[in-house]
PDB file of C-alpha atoms in Angstrom:
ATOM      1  CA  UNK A 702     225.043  56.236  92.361  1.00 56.00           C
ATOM      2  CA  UNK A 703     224.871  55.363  88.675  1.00 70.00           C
ATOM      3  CA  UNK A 704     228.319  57.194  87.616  1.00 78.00           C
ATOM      4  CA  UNK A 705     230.679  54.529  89.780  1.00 80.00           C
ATOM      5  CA  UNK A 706     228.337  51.667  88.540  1.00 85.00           C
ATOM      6  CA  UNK A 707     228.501  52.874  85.101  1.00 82.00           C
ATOM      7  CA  UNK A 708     232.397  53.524  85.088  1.00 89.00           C
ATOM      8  CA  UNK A 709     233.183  49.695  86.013  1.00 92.00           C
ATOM      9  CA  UNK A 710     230.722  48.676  82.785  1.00 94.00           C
ATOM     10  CA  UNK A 711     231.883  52.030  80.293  1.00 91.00           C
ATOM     11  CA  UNK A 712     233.882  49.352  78.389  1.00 95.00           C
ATOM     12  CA  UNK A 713     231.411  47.041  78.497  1.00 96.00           C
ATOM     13  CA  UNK A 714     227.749  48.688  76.619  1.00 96.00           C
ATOM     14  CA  UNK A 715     225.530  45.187  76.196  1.00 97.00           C
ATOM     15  CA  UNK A 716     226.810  44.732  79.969  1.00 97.00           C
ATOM     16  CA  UNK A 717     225.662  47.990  80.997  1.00 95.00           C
ATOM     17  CA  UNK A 718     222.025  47.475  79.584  1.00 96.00           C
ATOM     18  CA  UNK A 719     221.875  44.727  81.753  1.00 97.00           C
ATOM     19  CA  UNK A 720     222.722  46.610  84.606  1.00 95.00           C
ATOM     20  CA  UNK A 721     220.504  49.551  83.488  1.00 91.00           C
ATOM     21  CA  UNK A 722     217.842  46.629  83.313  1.00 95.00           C
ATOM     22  CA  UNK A 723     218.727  45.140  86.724  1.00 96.00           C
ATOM     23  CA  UNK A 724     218.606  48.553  88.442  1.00 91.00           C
ATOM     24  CA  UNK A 725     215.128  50.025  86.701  1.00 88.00           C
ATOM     25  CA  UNK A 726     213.462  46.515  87.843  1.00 93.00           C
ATOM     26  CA  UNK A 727     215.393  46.055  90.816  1.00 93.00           C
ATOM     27  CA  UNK A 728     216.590  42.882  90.437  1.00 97.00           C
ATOM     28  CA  UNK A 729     219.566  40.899  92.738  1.00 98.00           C
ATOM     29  CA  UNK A 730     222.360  38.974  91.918  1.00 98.00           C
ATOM     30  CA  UNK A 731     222.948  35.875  94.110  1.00 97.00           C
ATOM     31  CA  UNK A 732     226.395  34.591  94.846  1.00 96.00           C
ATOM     32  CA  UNK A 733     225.741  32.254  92.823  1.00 97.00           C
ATOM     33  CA  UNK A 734     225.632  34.475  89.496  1.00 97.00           C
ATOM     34  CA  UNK A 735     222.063  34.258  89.265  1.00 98.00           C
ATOM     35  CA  UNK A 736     219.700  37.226  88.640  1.00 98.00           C
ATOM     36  CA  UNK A 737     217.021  37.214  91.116  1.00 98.00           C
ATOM     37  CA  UNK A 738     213.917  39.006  93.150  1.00 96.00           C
ATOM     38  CA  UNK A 739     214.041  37.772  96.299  1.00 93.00           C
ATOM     39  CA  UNK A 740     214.337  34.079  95.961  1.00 94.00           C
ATOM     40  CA  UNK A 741     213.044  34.154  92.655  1.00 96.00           C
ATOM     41  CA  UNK A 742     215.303  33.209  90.510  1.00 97.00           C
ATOM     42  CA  UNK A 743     214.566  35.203  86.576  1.00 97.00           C
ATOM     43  CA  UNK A 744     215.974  32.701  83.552  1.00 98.00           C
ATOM     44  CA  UNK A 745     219.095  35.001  82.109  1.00 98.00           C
ATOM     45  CA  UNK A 746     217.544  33.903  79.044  1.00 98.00           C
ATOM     46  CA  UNK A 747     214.383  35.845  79.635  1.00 98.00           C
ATOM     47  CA  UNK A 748     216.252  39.251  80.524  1.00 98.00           C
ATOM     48  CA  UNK A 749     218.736  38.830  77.438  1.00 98.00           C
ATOM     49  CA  UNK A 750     215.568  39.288  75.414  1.00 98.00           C
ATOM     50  CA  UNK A 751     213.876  41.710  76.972  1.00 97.00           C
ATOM     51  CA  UNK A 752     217.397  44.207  76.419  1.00 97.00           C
ATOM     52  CA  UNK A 753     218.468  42.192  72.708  1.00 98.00           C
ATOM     53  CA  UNK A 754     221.495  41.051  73.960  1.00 98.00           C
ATOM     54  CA  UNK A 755     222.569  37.542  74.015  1.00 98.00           C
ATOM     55  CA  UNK A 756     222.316  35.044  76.917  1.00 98.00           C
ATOM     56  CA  UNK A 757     225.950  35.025  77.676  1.00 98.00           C
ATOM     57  CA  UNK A 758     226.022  38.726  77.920  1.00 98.00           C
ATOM     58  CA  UNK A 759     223.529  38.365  81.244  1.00 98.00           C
ATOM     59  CA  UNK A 760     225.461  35.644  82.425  1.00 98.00           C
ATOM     60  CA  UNK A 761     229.304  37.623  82.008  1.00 98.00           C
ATOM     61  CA  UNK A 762     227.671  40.557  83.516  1.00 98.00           C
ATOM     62  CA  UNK A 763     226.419  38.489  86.858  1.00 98.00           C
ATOM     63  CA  UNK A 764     229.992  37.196  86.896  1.00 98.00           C
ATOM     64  CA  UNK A 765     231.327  40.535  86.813  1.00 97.00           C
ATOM     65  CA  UNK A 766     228.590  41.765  89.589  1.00 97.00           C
ATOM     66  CA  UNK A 767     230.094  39.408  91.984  1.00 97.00           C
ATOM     67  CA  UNK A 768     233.617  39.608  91.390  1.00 97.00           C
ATOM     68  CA  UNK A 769     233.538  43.060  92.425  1.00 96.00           C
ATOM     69  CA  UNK A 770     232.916  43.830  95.926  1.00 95.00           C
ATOM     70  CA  UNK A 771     231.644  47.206  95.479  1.00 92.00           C
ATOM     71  CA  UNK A 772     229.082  45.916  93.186  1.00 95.00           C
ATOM     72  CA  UNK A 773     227.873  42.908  94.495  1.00 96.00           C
ATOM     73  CA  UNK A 774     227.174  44.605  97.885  1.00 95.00           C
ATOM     74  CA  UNK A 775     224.998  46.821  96.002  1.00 93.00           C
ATOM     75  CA  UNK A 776     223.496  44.685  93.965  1.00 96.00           C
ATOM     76  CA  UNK A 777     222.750  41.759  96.768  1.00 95.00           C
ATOM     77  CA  UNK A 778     220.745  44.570  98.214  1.00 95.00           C
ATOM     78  CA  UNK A 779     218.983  46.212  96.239  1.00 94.00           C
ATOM     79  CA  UNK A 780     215.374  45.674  96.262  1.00 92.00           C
ATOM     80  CA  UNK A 781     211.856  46.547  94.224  1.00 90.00           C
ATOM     81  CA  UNK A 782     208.732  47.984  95.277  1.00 91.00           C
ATOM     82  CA  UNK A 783     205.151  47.070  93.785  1.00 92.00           C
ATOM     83  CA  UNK A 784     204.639  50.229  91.922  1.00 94.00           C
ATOM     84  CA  UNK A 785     200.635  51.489  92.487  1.00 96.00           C
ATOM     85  CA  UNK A 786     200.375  54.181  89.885  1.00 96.00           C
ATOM     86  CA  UNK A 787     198.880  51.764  87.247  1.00 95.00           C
ATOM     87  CA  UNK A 788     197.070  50.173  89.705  1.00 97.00           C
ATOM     88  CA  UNK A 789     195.646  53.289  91.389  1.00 97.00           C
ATOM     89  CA  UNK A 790     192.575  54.725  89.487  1.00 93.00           C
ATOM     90  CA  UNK A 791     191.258  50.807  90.475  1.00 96.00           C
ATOM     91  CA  UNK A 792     191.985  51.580  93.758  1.00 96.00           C
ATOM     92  CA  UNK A 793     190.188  54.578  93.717  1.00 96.00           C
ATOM     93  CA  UNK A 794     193.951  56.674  94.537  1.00 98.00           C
ATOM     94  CA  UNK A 795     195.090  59.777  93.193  1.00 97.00           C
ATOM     95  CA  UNK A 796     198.111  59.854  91.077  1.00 98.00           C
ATOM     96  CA  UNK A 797     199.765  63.210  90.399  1.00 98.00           C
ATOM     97  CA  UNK A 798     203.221  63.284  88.217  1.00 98.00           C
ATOM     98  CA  UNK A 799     205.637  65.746  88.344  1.00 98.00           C
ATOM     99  CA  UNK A 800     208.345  66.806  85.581  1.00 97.00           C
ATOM    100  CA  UNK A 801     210.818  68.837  86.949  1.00 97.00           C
ATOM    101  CA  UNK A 802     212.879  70.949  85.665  1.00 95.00           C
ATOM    102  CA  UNK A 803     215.992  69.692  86.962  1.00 92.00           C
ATOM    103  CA  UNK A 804     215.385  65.801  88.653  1.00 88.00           C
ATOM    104  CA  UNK A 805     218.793  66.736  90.816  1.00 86.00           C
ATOM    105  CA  UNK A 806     217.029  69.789  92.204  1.00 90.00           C
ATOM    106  CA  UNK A 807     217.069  69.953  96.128  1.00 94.00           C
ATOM    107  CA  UNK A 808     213.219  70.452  97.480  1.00 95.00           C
ATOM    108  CA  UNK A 809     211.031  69.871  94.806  1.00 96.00           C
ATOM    109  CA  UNK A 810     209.580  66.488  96.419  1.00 96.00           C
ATOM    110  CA  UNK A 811     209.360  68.340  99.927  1.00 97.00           C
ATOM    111  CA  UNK A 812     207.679  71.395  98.611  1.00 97.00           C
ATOM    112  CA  UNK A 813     205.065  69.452  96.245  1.00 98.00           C
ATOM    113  CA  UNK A 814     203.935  66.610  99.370  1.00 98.00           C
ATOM    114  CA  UNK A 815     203.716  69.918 101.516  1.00 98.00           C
ATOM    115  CA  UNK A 816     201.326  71.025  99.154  1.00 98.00           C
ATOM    116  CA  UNK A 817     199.387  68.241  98.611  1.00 98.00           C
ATOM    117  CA  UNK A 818     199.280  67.135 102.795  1.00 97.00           C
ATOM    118  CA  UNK A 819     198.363  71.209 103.164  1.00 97.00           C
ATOM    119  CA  UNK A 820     195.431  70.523 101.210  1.00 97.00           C
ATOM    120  CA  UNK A 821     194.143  67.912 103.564  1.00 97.00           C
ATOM    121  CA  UNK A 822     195.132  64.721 100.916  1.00 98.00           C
ATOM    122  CA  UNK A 823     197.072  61.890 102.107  1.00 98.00           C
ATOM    123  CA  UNK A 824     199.805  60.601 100.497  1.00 98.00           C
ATOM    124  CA  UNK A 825     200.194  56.773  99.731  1.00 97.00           C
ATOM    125  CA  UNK A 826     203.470  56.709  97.685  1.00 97.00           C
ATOM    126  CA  UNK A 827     206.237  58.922  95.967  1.00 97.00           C
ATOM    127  CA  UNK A 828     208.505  57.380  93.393  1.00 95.00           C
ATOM    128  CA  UNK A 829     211.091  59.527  92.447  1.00 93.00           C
ATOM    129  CA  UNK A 830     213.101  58.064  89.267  1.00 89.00           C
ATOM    130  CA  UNK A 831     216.380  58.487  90.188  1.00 82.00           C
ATOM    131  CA  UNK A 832     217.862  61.685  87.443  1.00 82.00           C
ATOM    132  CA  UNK A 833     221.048  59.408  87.315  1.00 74.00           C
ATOM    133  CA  UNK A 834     219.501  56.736  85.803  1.00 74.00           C
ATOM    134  CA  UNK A 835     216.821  58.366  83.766  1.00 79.00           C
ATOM    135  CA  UNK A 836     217.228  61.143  81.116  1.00 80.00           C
ATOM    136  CA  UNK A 837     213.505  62.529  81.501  1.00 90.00           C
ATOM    137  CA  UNK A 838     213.136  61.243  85.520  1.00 92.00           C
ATOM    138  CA  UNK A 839     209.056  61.770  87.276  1.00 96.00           C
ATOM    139  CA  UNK A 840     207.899  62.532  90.975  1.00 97.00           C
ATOM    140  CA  UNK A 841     205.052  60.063  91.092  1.00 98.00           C
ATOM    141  CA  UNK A 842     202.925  60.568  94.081  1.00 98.00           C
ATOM    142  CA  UNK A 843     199.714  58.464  94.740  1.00 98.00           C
ATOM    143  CA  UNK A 844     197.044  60.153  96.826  1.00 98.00           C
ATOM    144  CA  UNK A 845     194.343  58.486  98.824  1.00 97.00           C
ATOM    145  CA  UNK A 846     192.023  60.340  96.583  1.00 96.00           C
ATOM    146  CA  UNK A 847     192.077  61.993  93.040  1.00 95.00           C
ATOM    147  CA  UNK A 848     193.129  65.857  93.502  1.00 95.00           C
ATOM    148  CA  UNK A 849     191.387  68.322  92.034  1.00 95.00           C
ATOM    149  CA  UNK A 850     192.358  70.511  88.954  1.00 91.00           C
ATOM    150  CA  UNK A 851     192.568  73.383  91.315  1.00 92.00           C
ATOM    151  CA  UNK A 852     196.011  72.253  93.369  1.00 96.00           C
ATOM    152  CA  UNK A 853     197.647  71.329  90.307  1.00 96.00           C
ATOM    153  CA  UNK A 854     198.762  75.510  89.767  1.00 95.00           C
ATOM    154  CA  UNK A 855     199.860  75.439  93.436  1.00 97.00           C
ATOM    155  CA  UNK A 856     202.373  72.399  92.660  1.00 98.00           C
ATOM    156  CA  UNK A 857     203.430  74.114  89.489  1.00 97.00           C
ATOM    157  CA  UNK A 858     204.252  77.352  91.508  1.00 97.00           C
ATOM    158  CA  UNK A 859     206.446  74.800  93.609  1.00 98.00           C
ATOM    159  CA  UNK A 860     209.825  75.739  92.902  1.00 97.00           C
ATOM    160  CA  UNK A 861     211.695  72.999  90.357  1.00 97.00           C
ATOM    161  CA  UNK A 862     208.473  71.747  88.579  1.00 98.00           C
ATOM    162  CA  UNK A 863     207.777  72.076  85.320  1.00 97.00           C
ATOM    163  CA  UNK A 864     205.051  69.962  84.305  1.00 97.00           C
ATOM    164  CA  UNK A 865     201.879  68.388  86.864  1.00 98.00           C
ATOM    165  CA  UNK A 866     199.947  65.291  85.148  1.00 96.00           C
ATOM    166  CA  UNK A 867     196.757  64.337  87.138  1.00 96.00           C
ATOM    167  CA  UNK A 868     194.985  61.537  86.573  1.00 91.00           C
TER     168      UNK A 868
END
């Protein structure tokens, strides 16, 4: 996903940390050049900040987004999720990370929920980063409950992971 998106902004690197931006929060871009979460529209100024890039940088990069078929299909659909894994020790949920060893690695999310569900915990969420987009990408998985200590050498036998974080 990332390599075609990356090869129309290669020429282009304050435009492509806007798009790296608009991807990691999943943000929209209207056909009307606008930057937006549903119909929510977020002030160009406001993400030219965030990245340290000016306000006409956000606004060429929209323009670009739209001009391109390709990429304004994608990005008219792309969408975020609330995320729970801050919010889940408050919820009384499990959260269980996972470093792999290679993020492009075939099975590793399969074999680690088949662990966890085997153990009789129910899953809530898995957010995979996506290793395309992200140099060091996480499995996050929130649990209905906190797992114990004693699963996490089971995941790490799964084959792929390299790290387990608990909390």
């Amino acid at each position: 996903m990332w390599e075609p998106i990356h090869q129309k902004f290669e020429k282009y690197p304050a435009q492509e940390k806007v798009v790296k931006l608009l991807l990691e929060r999943g943000f929209q871009v209207s056909g009307a050049g606008k930057v937006v979460s549903g119909n929510i529209e977020i002030p160009h100024v406001q993400i030219a900040k965030e990245i340290g890039v000016d306000r006409r940088v956000v606004d060429a990069t929209a323009k670009h987004i739209i001009e391109d078929e390709t990429l304004f299909d994608f990005f008219k659909h792309v969408r975020s999720i609330p995320f729970l894994a801050e919010v889940a020790p408050h919820l009384n949920l499990g959260v269980v990370i996972i470093i792999p060893e290679d993020g492009a690695e075939i099975g590793i999310i399969s074999g680690v929920t088949s662990v966890i569900s085997e153990a009789g915990y129910s899953i809530r969420q898995t957010v995979s980063d996506d290793p395309f987009l992200n140099d060091a990408p996480r499995l996050t998985i929130i649990t209905d409950k906190k797992i114990p200590g004693s699963l996490v050498d089971k995941i790490r036998a799964v084959k792929g992971v390299k790290g387990v974080t608990i909390h």
